[in-house]
Amino acid sequence: MIIKKSHSSFPTVIVILGATGDLMGRKIVPSLFDLFSKNKLPPLTHIIGFSRRPLTKDQFREYVGEMVQKYHSTKKTDEILTAFLSRFDYQQGTFGEINQYRALATRLGNIDGEWKTCANKLFYLAVPPQHYETIFNNLAETGLTKPCSPDEGWTRVLVEKPFGKNAKSAQQLDHLLGTLFKEEQIYRIDHYLAKEMLQNILNFRFANNLFEKSWSRETIEKVEIRLWENLGVEHRGMFYDGIGALRDVGQNHLLQMLALTTMEEPLSFTPEAIREKRAQILSTIEPPVPSEVNNVSYRAQYKQYTDIADVSPTSTTETFFRLKLYLNADRWLGVPFTIESGKRMGQVKKEIMITFKSPAKILYPRKHIHNKITIMLEPDEGISITFLSKKPGLEFDVEEKKLHFELRKQEDKQQYIEEYEKLLMDAINGDQTLFVSTKEVQEMWRVIDPVVTAWEKNKIPLPLYQPDTTDAVLEADKVTVFSQPFPMNKKIGIIGLGKMGTNLARQLTIKNWNVVGYNRTLDVTKKLEEEGIEGAYSLREFINCLQQPRIIWLMLPAGKALSDLLFGLTNLSSLLTKGDIIIDGSNSFYKDSRDRANLLKKKGIIYLDVGVSGGPSGALNGASLMVGGSKNEFEKLKPLFFDLAVPHGVMYAGKSGAGHFVKMVHNGIEYGMMQAIAEGFTLLKESDYRFNLKDIAHLYNHGTVIDSRLMWWLKKAYEEHGDSLASVSSTVAQTGEGQWTVDVAKQMKIPIPVILNSVEFRSKSSKKPSYTGKILSALRQQFGGHKA
C-alpha cells in the first residue's frame, strides 16, 4: 500500500477524538482557527468532534466558539468566526463502542459522496494515553484508517505524548501501531519540536559557518538544558500524578532538545534524513546504571503538591528533576549533559546553554574564562553569545560582553497556538520532520527507564522544596555529580619514542594525560622530559611509574625487537600483573598480533592491536586508529583512542589481529596509490610539454577525483626539491608491510595486481633507478619522515 503525500488544497476531514477535553479547547481549536483565518486549511475542510458528552451539532459549535474567544488572543470578526464554526460537526460516542466508529465511517462516507471524491482523513487522538490501544483497534477494525486508493484519500493518525509509560509499554504500543498502520501514517506529537527556536537550531548550526567546526568535545566543556516553569500542576493532578516531571518533559522535550543540539548534519533536509540523525544521536546516550542513578539524578516535590485535587496524599511524584548524561559518540565523548525541569520555580527559563572550555593559553590566567552560547526559548526567544572584551580605560583588563539576537518580541508570540498550528499544517501536508519516529521513542525510553525504575523503588530521596523558588536547583547542585562514563586513570606509558611515539606522547600531554616515556636511546627520553613527559630509564622504573591496571602503548619497529621486548630477553610481560593492558600501535603482522594476544591472555594481560595511520603529523594532531581485540576493553579505552584520533577516526575492527589486518590492507592500498601517482607524474615529466609539476600537483588536489593527502605531500616535495627531485634517491625503501598484503592475498587466492606490481617495483628500484622511484621516496619522506 502506497500512501502519497497530498497537497494541502485537497479535500480533508479532521476527526478529533476527545473533542471536549482541555487539549481541544486550549490548543487545537485556537490553532485550527489561526490556520483558517490565514486561509491555510484546504478549501474543503470538515472537522468532526467525537466525545462522550451529549451535544448537538449547534451546541458543539457554540462550545468551539467559546474556546476561540477564550484562548485565541487576536481580534475576530463575526463573519470569520461564523464561517469557521460552519466547518464543525459532532458525534457522541465512547471510545470503546465499536458501533460508534461504524457510525463515524458512515458519516465520512456521506461527506465523500457529497464532495464527490475520497477525502483525506486525519484522526487526532486528543485523549489520555490509556485510551490509545482501544481507539487504534477500533479505527483499524472499522476500516476508518484505510486509504481509498494509492492515488487519493490518505489517512493519518496524530498521537499526543507521552507515548507509553516506559520502554515496555511504548514497544507494545508501537507493535500494535505497526500491525495496524504504516509508519508514514503515524504522527507522534512532541510540540516542542515545533517551537521556532528549536527549529532554528538546525539552521544556526548547519546554515552558518560560524560555530559548527567548534561544536564538539574538543572545545565544548558542558551542555545544560533546562525547562523551568512558573506554573504548578494546578487542575492537572489526575494526569500528572501518574507521570511526573521526568516522563512529562524529560523523556520527550528535553531529550529532543539534546538531539537537535548534538545530531550530525543530515545528508539532506528531508523528514527521513533529519529524523534518522536525531535517532542516531539518541542511540549514543549512555543510560545510567542502577548503582549510578543516585549520583547522576536528583528529584524533588514542591510543598503543597499533595493538596492538589486528584493527587495522592502519599504521592512520590517529582515536580523537579535533574539528570546528568554522557554520549558515547565521537563528537561528544566525555562532555557532560544536564537536563532538568521543574514546576513552581519562581521564574520561567527555557534554554540550552553550551559552555566552551577555557583557552589553553589565555592572557589573563587569574580569570576563569568561558565563552557561552545560550539558545533561549522563554521568556525571551533568541541566541546569546558570551565573550570577553577589553574594558575601556588605561589598564589592559577584560570583562564579559554579550552578542544578542532576538527572534521577536514576546507580544508577537501566541503560546502553544503557533506550535500546534505548525504541527497540524505539517500533518495535512505529510511532512513528518517535526514528529517523533518509532526509533526515537525507543531510544528515549531506553535512557529514562533505569532512572524511573530506581525512583519507583524509592532508592532516591524525594525532598520537598519551597514553591516559587529555585531551592531545588541549589540542592541538586550539592547532590548530583558527573561520574565519568568510562572511568579510567589518565596515566599511560609509551615504549618507543621515535617519530611516531614522541608525537603520540606530545598529543596526550596536551590532552592532560600523564605520560611516562621509555626509549632505548636515553637522550630522546631526557629531551622529552623538558616537554612535561615523565622519563623512565629502565623497564622496571617504567613499570613502577604506572599505577595498576597499567596502560602501556608500544610504538616499536615490527618483528624481532617487539617480540624480544614482550617475551624475549627483556620480557616485559614478566614485569606486568593481571589486568594490565598492552596496546600495540606498531606495524605488526596480524598473525603475530593474534599469537601475542593469546600468550598474554594466559597471564591475565590484555592485548589490543591498533593500526595507526597518519604519520608523525597524525600522531601529533590526530591519527586514524583501527583497533583489534576485546570489544569490552575497546569500550573502556575509548577516551584514550578518541584523544589520539581525528574526529570519526576510531574504529573497532574486531577480535585480536583485526586492527593490524585492516592496517596491513591500508598499507597495501597506500603502495598502489603511491605507485599510480609516481607513474603518472613520470609520464607528465617525460612528455613533450614543459609542465610545472608542482602546479599540477596543486591543481589535482583541488576538486579533482584524485585529490588526497598524498597529492598534497607531492606538491610539498616539489617545493622542497624542485621538479627534477635531483637530491632524492630513486631507491625506494620498504619495511615489509606491503609484502604482507601480497602474501596474504596469495594465500586467500585473491588477485591484487596493482599492489603486487607496486611492491615488486620497490624491490627492484635499487637496481633500476628511475624518476618514478624518486617520487616514491619523496612521498615517503613527506608523510613518514623517512630518509629521501
Short mmCIF file of N, CA, C and O in Angstrom, two decimals, residues 21 382 423 452 461 527 546:
data_model
loop_
_atom_site.label_atom_id
_atom_site.label_comp_id
_atom_site.label_asym_id
_atom_site.label_seq_id
_atom_site.Cartn_x
_atom_site.Cartn_y
_atom_site.Cartn_z
N GLY A 21 -12.25 17.94 25.53
CA GLY A 21 -11.22 17.97 26.58
C GLY A 21 -10.42 19.25 26.58
O GLY A 21 -10.59 20.14 25.73
N GLY A 382 15.70 33.78 21.45
CA GLY A 382 16.86 34.30 20.75
C GLY A 382 18.10 33.49 21.05
O GLY A 382 18.04 32.42 21.64
N LEU A 423 2.18 22.00 13.52
CA LEU A 423 2.05 20.55 13.51
C LEU A 423 0.84 20.09 12.70
O LEU A 423 0.92 19.12 11.94
N VAL A 452 13.63 5.92 36.12
CA VAL A 452 12.26 5.74 36.62
C VAL A 452 12.19 4.52 37.53
O VAL A 452 11.57 4.56 38.60
N PRO A 461 16.11 9.72 47.36
CA PRO A 461 15.27 10.55 48.25
C PRO A 461 14.37 11.49 47.46
O PRO A 461 14.67 11.86 46.32
N LYS A 527 65.27 14.49 26.53
CA LYS A 527 64.79 15.68 25.82
C LYS A 527 63.29 15.87 26.01
O LYS A 527 62.79 16.98 26.18
N LEU A 546 53.88 3.50 36.78
CA LEU A 546 52.48 3.38 36.36
C LEU A 546 51.66 2.69 37.43
O LEU A 546 52.12 1.75 38.08
#
